[in-house]
CSV table of N, CA, C and O in Angstrom, one decimal:
chain,number,residue,atom,x,y,z
C,182,UNK,N,-40.7,-66.0,44.3
C,182,UNK,CA,-40.9,-67.2,43.5
C,182,UNK,C,-39.6,-67.6,42.9
C,182,UNK,O,-38.9,-66.8,42.4
C,183,UNK,N,-39.4,-68.9,42.9
C,183,UNK,CA,-38.3,-69.5,42.2
C,183,UNK,C,-38.7,-70.6,41.2
C,183,UNK,O,-39.9,-70.8,41.1
C,184,UNK,N,-37.8,-71.2,40.5
C,184,UNK,CA,-38.1,-72.2,39.5
C,184,UNK,C,-38.9,-73.4,40.1
C,184,UNK,O,-39.9,-73.8,39.5
C,185,UNK,N,-38.6,-73.8,41.3
C,185,UNK,CA,-39.3,-74.9,41.9
C,185,UNK,C,-40.7,-74.5,42.3
C,185,UNK,O,-41.7,-75.3,42.1
C,186,UNK,N,-40.9,-73.3,42.7
C,186,UNK,CA,-42.3,-72.8,43.0
C,186,UNK,C,-43.1,-72.8,41.7
C,186,UNK,O,-44.3,-73.2,41.8
C,187,UNK,N,-42.5,-72.4,40.6
C,187,UNK,CA,-43.3,-72.4,39.3
C,187,UNK,C,-43.6,-73.9,38.9
C,187,UNK,O,-44.8,-74.1,38.5
C,188,UNK,N,-42.7,-74.8,39.1
C,188,UNK,CA,-43.0,-76.2,38.8
C,188,UNK,C,-44.2,-76.7,39.6
C,188,UNK,O,-45.1,-77.3,39.2
C,189,UNK,N,-44.1,-76.4,40.9
C,189,UNK,CA,-45.1,-76.8,41.9
C,189,UNK,C,-46.5,-76.2,41.5
C,189,UNK,O,-47.5,-76.9,41.7
C,190,UNK,N,-46.5,-75.0,41.0
C,190,UNK,CA,-47.7,-74.3,40.6
C,190,UNK,C,-48.3,-75.0,39.4
C,190,UNK,O,-49.5,-75.2,39.3
C,191,UNK,N,-47.5,-75.3,38.4
C,191,UNK,CA,-48.0,-75.9,37.2
C,191,UNK,C,-48.3,-77.4,37.2
C,191,UNK,O,-49.2,-77.8,36.5
C,192,UNK,N,-47.6,-78.1,38.0
C,192,UNK,CA,-47.7,-79.6,38.0
C,192,UNK,C,-49.1,-80.1,38.1
C,192,UNK,O,-49.5,-81.0,37.4
C,193,UNK,N,-49.9,-79.6,39.0
C,193,UNK,CA,-51.3,-80.1,39.2
C,193,UNK,C,-52.1,-80.0,37.9
C,193,UNK,O,-53.1,-80.7,37.7
C,194,UNK,N,-51.8,-79.0,37.0
C,194,UNK,CA,-52.5,-78.8,35.8
C,194,UNK,C,-52.1,-79.7,34.6
C,194,UNK,O,-52.7,-79.8,33.6
C,195,UNK,N,-50.9,-80.2,34.8
C,195,UNK,CA,-50.3,-81.2,33.8
C,195,UNK,C,-49.8,-82.4,34.6
C,195,UNK,O,-48.6,-82.7,34.7
C,196,UNK,N,-50.8,-83.2,35.2
C,196,UNK,CA,-50.4,-84.3,36.1
C,196,UNK,C,-49.5,-85.4,35.5
C,196,UNK,O,-48.7,-86.0,36.1
C,197,UNK,N,-49.7,-85.6,34.1
C,197,UNK,CA,-48.8,-86.6,33.5
C,197,UNK,C,-47.7,-85.9,32.7
C,197,UNK,O,-47.0,-86.5,31.9
C,198,UNK,N,-47.5,-84.6,32.9
C,198,UNK,CA,-46.5,-83.8,32.2
C,198,UNK,C,-45.2,-83.8,32.9
C,198,UNK,O,-45.0,-84.1,34.1
C,199,UNK,N,-44.2,-83.4,32.1
C,199,UNK,CA,-42.8,-83.2,32.6
C,199,UNK,C,-42.6,-81.7,32.5
C,199,UNK,O,-42.8,-81.1,31.5
C,200,UNK,N,-42.2,-81.1,33.6
C,200,UNK,CA,-42.0,-79.7,33.7
C,200,UNK,C,-40.6,-79.4,34.2
C,200,UNK,O,-40.2,-79.9,35.2
C,201,UNK,N,-40.0,-78.5,33.5
C,201,UNK,CA,-38.6,-78.0,33.9
C,201,UNK,C,-38.7,-76.5,33.9
C,201,UNK,O,-39.3,-75.9,33.0
C,202,UNK,N,-38.0,-75.9,34.8
C,202,UNK,CA,-38.0,-74.4,34.9
C,202,UNK,C,-36.6,-74.0,35.4
C,202,UNK,O,-35.9,-74.7,36.2
C,203,UNK,N,-36.3,-72.7,35.0
C,203,UNK,CA,-35.1,-72.1,35.5
C,203,UNK,C,-35.4,-70.6,35.6
C,203,UNK,O,-36.3,-70.1,34.9
C,204,UNK,N,-34.7,-69.9,36.5
C,204,UNK,CA,-35.0,-68.5,36.6
C,204,UNK,C,-33.7,-67.7,37.0
C,204,UNK,O,-32.8,-68.3,37.5
C,205,UNK,N,-33.8,-66.5,36.6
C,205,UNK,CA,-32.8,-65.5,37.1
C,205,UNK,C,-33.6,-64.3,37.6
C,205,UNK,O,-34.2,-63.6,36.8
C,206,UNK,N,-33.7,-64.2,38.9
C,206,UNK,CA,-34.6,-63.2,39.5
C,206,UNK,C,-36.0,-63.6,39.1
C,206,UNK,O,-36.5,-64.7,39.3
C,207,UNK,N,-36.7,-62.6,38.6
C,207,UNK,CA,-38.1,-62.8,38.2
C,207,UNK,C,-38.4,-63.1,36.8
C,207,UNK,O,-39.4,-62.9,36.2
C,208,UNK,N,-37.3,-63.5,36.1
C,208,UNK,CA,-37.4,-63.9,34.7
C,208,UNK,C,-37.2,-65.4,34.6
C,208,UNK,O,-36.2,-66.0,35.1
C,209,UNK,N,-38.2,-66.1,33.9
C,209,UNK,CA,-38.3,-67.5,34.0
C,209,UNK,C,-38.2,-68.1,32.6
C,209,UNK,O,-38.8,-67.6,31.6
C,210,UNK,N,-37.7,-69.3,32.5
C,210,UNK,CA,-37.8,-70.2,31.3
C,210,UNK,C,-38.5,-71.4,31.8
C,210,UNK,O,-38.1,-72.0,32.9
C,211,UNK,N,-39.5,-71.9,31.1
C,211,UNK,CA,-40.2,-73.1,31.5
C,211,UNK,C,-40.4,-74.0,30.3
C,211,UNK,O,-40.7,-73.5,29.2
C,212,UNK,N,-40.2,-75.3,30.5
C,212,UNK,CA,-40.6,-76.3,29.4
C,212,UNK,C,-41.6,-77.2,30.0
C,212,UNK,O,-41.4,-77.8,31.1
C,213,UNK,N,-42.8,-77.3,29.3
C,213,UNK,CA,-43.9,-78.1,29.8
C,213,UNK,C,-44.1,-79.2,28.6
C,213,UNK,O,-44.3,-78.8,27.5
C,214,UNK,N,-43.9,-80.4,29.0
C,214,UNK,CA,-44.1,-81.5,28.0
C,214,UNK,C,-45.3,-82.3,28.5
C,214,UNK,O,-45.4,-82.8,29.6
C,215,UNK,N,-46.4,-82.2,27.6
C,215,UNK,CA,-47.6,-82.9,28.0
C,215,UNK,C,-48.4,-83.2,26.7
C,215,UNK,O,-48.5,-82.3,25.8
C,216,UNK,N,-49.0,-84.3,26.6
C,216,UNK,CA,-49.8,-84.7,25.4
C,216,UNK,C,-51.1,-83.9,25.3
C,216,UNK,O,-51.7,-84.0,24.3
C,217,UNK,N,-51.5,-83.1,26.3
C,217,UNK,CA,-52.7,-82.3,26.2
C,217,UNK,C,-52.4,-81.2,25.1
C,217,UNK,O,-53.4,-80.5,24.7
C,218,UNK,N,-51.2,-80.9,24.7
C,218,UNK,CA,-50.9,-79.9,23.7
C,218,UNK,C,-51.1,-80.5,22.3
C,218,UNK,O,-51.0,-79.7,21.3
C,219,UNK,N,-51.3,-81.8,22.2
C,219,UNK,CA,-51.5,-82.4,20.8
C,219,UNK,C,-52.6,-81.6,20.1
C,219,UNK,O,-53.7,-81.4,20.6
C,220,UNK,N,-52.3,-81.3,18.8
C,220,UNK,CA,-53.2,-80.6,18.0
C,220,UNK,C,-53.4,-79.1,18.2
C,220,UNK,O,-54.2,-78.5,17.5
C,221,UNK,N,-52.7,-78.6,19.2
C,221,UNK,CA,-52.9,-77.2,19.5
C,221,UNK,C,-51.7,-76.4,18.9
C,221,UNK,O,-50.6,-76.8,18.8
C,222,UNK,N,-52.0,-75.2,18.4
C,222,UNK,CA,-51.0,-74.3,17.9
C,222,UNK,C,-50.1,-73.8,19.0
C,222,UNK,O,-50.5,-73.8,20.2
C,223,UNK,N,-49.0,-73.3,18.7
C,223,UNK,CA,-48.0,-72.8,19.7
C,223,UNK,C,-48.6,-71.7,20.5
C,223,UNK,O,-48.4,-71.7,21.8
C,224,UNK,N,-49.4,-70.8,19.9
C,224,UNK,CA,-50.0,-69.7,20.7
C,224,UNK,C,-51.0,-70.3,21.7
C,224,UNK,O,-51.0,-69.8,22.9
C,225,UNK,N,-51.8,-71.2,21.4
C,225,UNK,CA,-52.8,-71.8,22.3
C,225,UNK,C,-52.0,-72.6,23.4
C,225,UNK,O,-52.5,-72.5,24.6
C,226,UNK,N,-50.9,-73.2,23.1
C,226,UNK,CA,-50.1,-73.9,24.1
C,226,UNK,C,-49.6,-72.9,25.1
C,226,UNK,O,-49.7,-73.1,26.3
C,227,UNK,N,-49.0,-71.8,24.6
C,227,UNK,CA,-48.5,-70.8,25.5
C,227,UNK,C,-49.6,-70.1,26.4
C,227,UNK,O,-49.4,-69.9,27.6
C,228,UNK,N,-50.7,-69.9,25.8
C,228,UNK,CA,-51.8,-69.3,26.5
C,228,UNK,C,-52.3,-70.2,27.6
C,228,UNK,O,-52.7,-69.8,28.7
C,229,UNK,N,-52.3,-71.6,27.4
C,229,UNK,CA,-52.7,-72.5,28.4
C,229,UNK,C,-51.8,-72.4,29.6
C,229,UNK,O,-52.2,-72.5,30.8
C,230,UNK,N,-50.5,-72.2,29.4
C,230,UNK,CA,-49.5,-72.0,30.5
C,230,UNK,C,-49.7,-70.6,31.1
C,230,UNK,O,-49.7,-70.5,32.4
C,231,UNK,N,-49.7,-69.6,30.3
C,231,UNK,CA,-49.8,-68.2,30.8
C,231,UNK,C,-51.0,-68.0,31.7
C,231,UNK,O,-51.0,-67.3,32.7
C,232,UNK,N,-52.1,-68.6,31.3
C,232,UNK,CA,-53.3,-68.4,32.0
C,232,UNK,C,-53.2,-68.9,33.5
C,232,UNK,O,-53.9,-68.4,34.4
C,233,UNK,N,-52.3,-69.8,33.7
C,233,UNK,CA,-52.1,-70.4,35.0
C,233,UNK,C,-51.3,-69.5,35.9
C,233,UNK,O,-51.3,-69.7,37.2
C,234,UNK,N,-50.5,-68.6,35.3
C,234,UNK,CA,-49.6,-67.8,36.1
C,234,UNK,C,-49.9,-66.3,36.0
C,234,UNK,O,-49.1,-65.4,36.4
C,235,UNK,N,-51.1,-65.9,35.4
C,235,UNK,CA,-51.3,-64.5,35.2
C,235,UNK,C,-51.3,-63.7,36.5
C,235,UNK,O,-50.9,-62.5,36.5
C,236,UNK,N,-51.7,-64.3,37.6
C,236,UNK,CA,-51.7,-63.5,38.8
C,236,UNK,C,-50.3,-63.3,39.3
C,236,UNK,O,-50.0,-62.3,40.0
C,237,UNK,N,-49.3,-64.1,38.9
C,237,UNK,CA,-47.9,-63.9,39.3
C,237,UNK,C,-47.3,-62.7,38.5
C,237,UNK,O,-46.4,-62.1,39.0
C,238,UNK,N,-47.8,-62.5,37.3
C,238,UNK,CA,-47.4,-61.3,36.5
C,238,UNK,C,-47.9,-60.1,37.2
C,238,UNK,O,-47.2,-59.1,37.3
C,239,UNK,N,-49.2,-60.1,37.5
C,239,UNK,CA,-49.8,-59.0,38.2
C,239,UNK,C,-49.2,-58.6,39.5
C,239,UNK,O,-49.0,-57.4,39.8
C,240,UNK,N,-48.7,-59.5,40.2
C,240,UNK,CA,-48.0,-59.3,41.5
C,240,UNK,C,-46.6,-58.9,41.3
C,240,UNK,O,-45.9,-58.4,42.3
C,241,UNK,N,-46.0,-59.1,40.1
C,241,UNK,CA,-44.6,-58.8,39.9
C,241,UNK,C,-43.7,-60.0,40.2
C,241,UNK,O,-42.5,-59.9,40.1
C,242,UNK,N,-44.2,-61.1,40.7
C,242,UNK,CA,-43.4,-62.3,41.0
C,242,UNK,C,-42.7,-62.8,39.7
C,242,UNK,O,-41.6,-63.4,39.8
C,243,UNK,N,-43.4,-62.7,38.6
C,243,UNK,CA,-42.9,-63.0,37.3
C,243,UNK,C,-42.9,-61.8,36.5
C,243,UNK,O,-43.9,-61.1,36.3
C,244,UNK,N,-41.7,-61.5,35.9
C,244,UNK,CA,-41.6,-60.3,35.0
C,244,UNK,C,-41.6,-60.8,33.6
C,244,UNK,O,-42.2,-60.1,32.7
C,245,UNK,N,-40.9,-61.9,33.3
C,245,UNK,CA,-40.9,-62.4,31.9
C,245,UNK,C,-40.9,-64.0,32.0
C,245,UNK,O,-40.4,-64.6,33.0
C,246,UNK,N,-41.6,-64.6,31.0
C,246,UNK,CA,-41.7,-66.0,31.0
C,246,UNK,C,-41.5,-66.5,29.6
C,246,UNK,O,-42.3,-66.2,28.7
C,247,UNK,N,-40.5,-67.3,29.4
C,247,UNK,CA,-40.2,-67.9,28.1
C,247,UNK,C,-40.8,-69.3,28.2
C,247,UNK,O,-40.4,-70.1,29.1
C,248,UNK,N,-41.8,-69.7,27.3
C,248,UNK,CA,-42.5,-70.9,27.4
C,248,UNK,C,-42.1,-71.8,26.2
C,248,UNK,O,-42.2,-71.4,25.1
C,249,UNK,N,-41.7,-73.0,26.5
C,249,UNK,CA,-41.6,-74.1,25.5
C,249,UNK,C,-42.6,-75.1,25.9
C,249,UNK,O,-42.5,-75.8,26.9
C,250,UNK,N,-43.7,-75.3,25.1
C,250,UNK,CA,-44.7,-76.3,25.4
C,250,UNK,C,-44.8,-77.3,24.3
C,250,UNK,O,-45.0,-77.0,23.1
C,251,UNK,N,-44.4,-78.5,24.6
C,251,UNK,CA,-44.3,-79.6,23.7
C,251,UNK,C,-45.1,-80.8,24.0
C,251,UNK,O,-45.4,-81.1,25.2
C,252,UNK,N,-45.4,-81.6,23.0
C,252,UNK,CA,-46.0,-83.0,23.2
C,252,UNK,C,-44.8,-83.9,23.6
C,252,UNK,O,-43.6,-83.6,23.3
C,253,UNK,N,-45.1,-85.1,24.1
C,253,UNK,CA,-44.0,-86.0,24.3
C,253,UNK,C,-43.3,-86.4,23.1
C,253,UNK,O,-42.1,-86.6,23.0
C,254,UNK,N,-44.0,-86.6,22.0
C,254,UNK,CA,-43.4,-86.9,20.7
C,254,UNK,C,-42.4,-85.9,20.2
C,254,UNK,O,-41.3,-86.2,19.8
C,255,UNK,N,-42.8,-84.6,20.4
C,255,UNK,CA,-41.9,-83.5,20.0
C,255,UNK,C,-40.7,-83.5,20.9
C,255,UNK,O,-39.6,-83.2,20.5
C,256,UNK,N,-40.9,-83.7,22.2
C,256,UNK,CA,-39.8,-83.7,23.1
C,256,UNK,C,-38.8,-84.8,22.8
C,256,UNK,O,-37.6,-84.6,22.8
C,257,UNK,N,-39.3,-86.0,22.5
C,257,UNK,CA,-38.4,-87.1,22.2
C,257,UNK,C,-37.7,-86.9,20.9
C,257,UNK,O,-36.5,-87.2,20.8
C,258,UNK,N,-38.3,-86.2,19.9
C,258,UNK,CA,-37.6,-85.9,18.7
C,258,UNK,C,-36.5,-84.9,19.0
C,258,UNK,O,-35.4,-85.0,18.4
C,259,UNK,N,-36.8,-83.9,19.8
C,259,UNK,CA,-35.8,-82.9,20.2
C,259,UNK,C,-34.6,-83.5,20.9
C,259,UNK,O,-33.5,-83.2,20.6
C,260,UNK,N,-34.9,-84.5,21.8
C,260,UNK,CA,-33.8,-85.2,22.5
C,260,UNK,C,-33.0,-86.0,21.5
C,260,UNK,O,-31.7,-86.0,21.7
C,261,UNK,N,-33.6,-86.6,20.6
C,261,UNK,CA,-32.9,-87.5,19.6
C,261,UNK,C,-31.9,-86.6,18.7
C,261,UNK,O,-30.8,-86.9,18.5
C,262,UNK,N,-32.4,-85.4,18.3
C,262,UNK,CA,-31.6,-84.5,17.5
C,262,UNK,C,-30.4,-84.0,18.3
C,262,UNK,O,-29.3,-83.9,17.8
C,263,UNK,N,-30.6,-83.7,19.6
C,263,UNK,CA,-29.5,-83.2,20.5
C,263,UNK,C,-28.5,-84.3,20.7
C,263,UNK,O,-27.3,-84.0,20.7
C,264,UNK,N,-29.0,-85.5,20.8
C,264,UNK,CA,-28.0,-86.7,21.0
C,264,UNK,C,-27.2,-86.9,19.8
C,264,UNK,O,-26.1,-87.4,19.9
C,265,UNK,N,-27.8,-86.7,18.6
C,265,UNK,CA,-27.1,-86.9,17.3
C,265,UNK,C,-26.0,-85.9,17.0
C,265,UNK,O,-25.2,-86.1,16.2
C,266,UNK,N,-26.1,-84.8,17.7
C,266,UNK,CA,-25.1,-83.7,17.4
C,266,UNK,C,-23.8,-83.9,18.1
C,266,UNK,O,-23.4,-84.3,19.0
């Protein structure tokens, strides 16, 4: 499994979302931006993503997964802060 495989796996579950991923071996970083996270705590957001890849952990295709799950408003705010630096 590579970063693009992870994006392809997640995209159908977040059809209006923006998904970015990177990996080194079987360790992944993923950012999912989707308004379905609105009103959810960070743990619930991460669980929403983890639940979609639990079989990949069981098979060893994913060893570690760092998840950043944001709404579009949060992502735009983050982008603005980065641009101001």
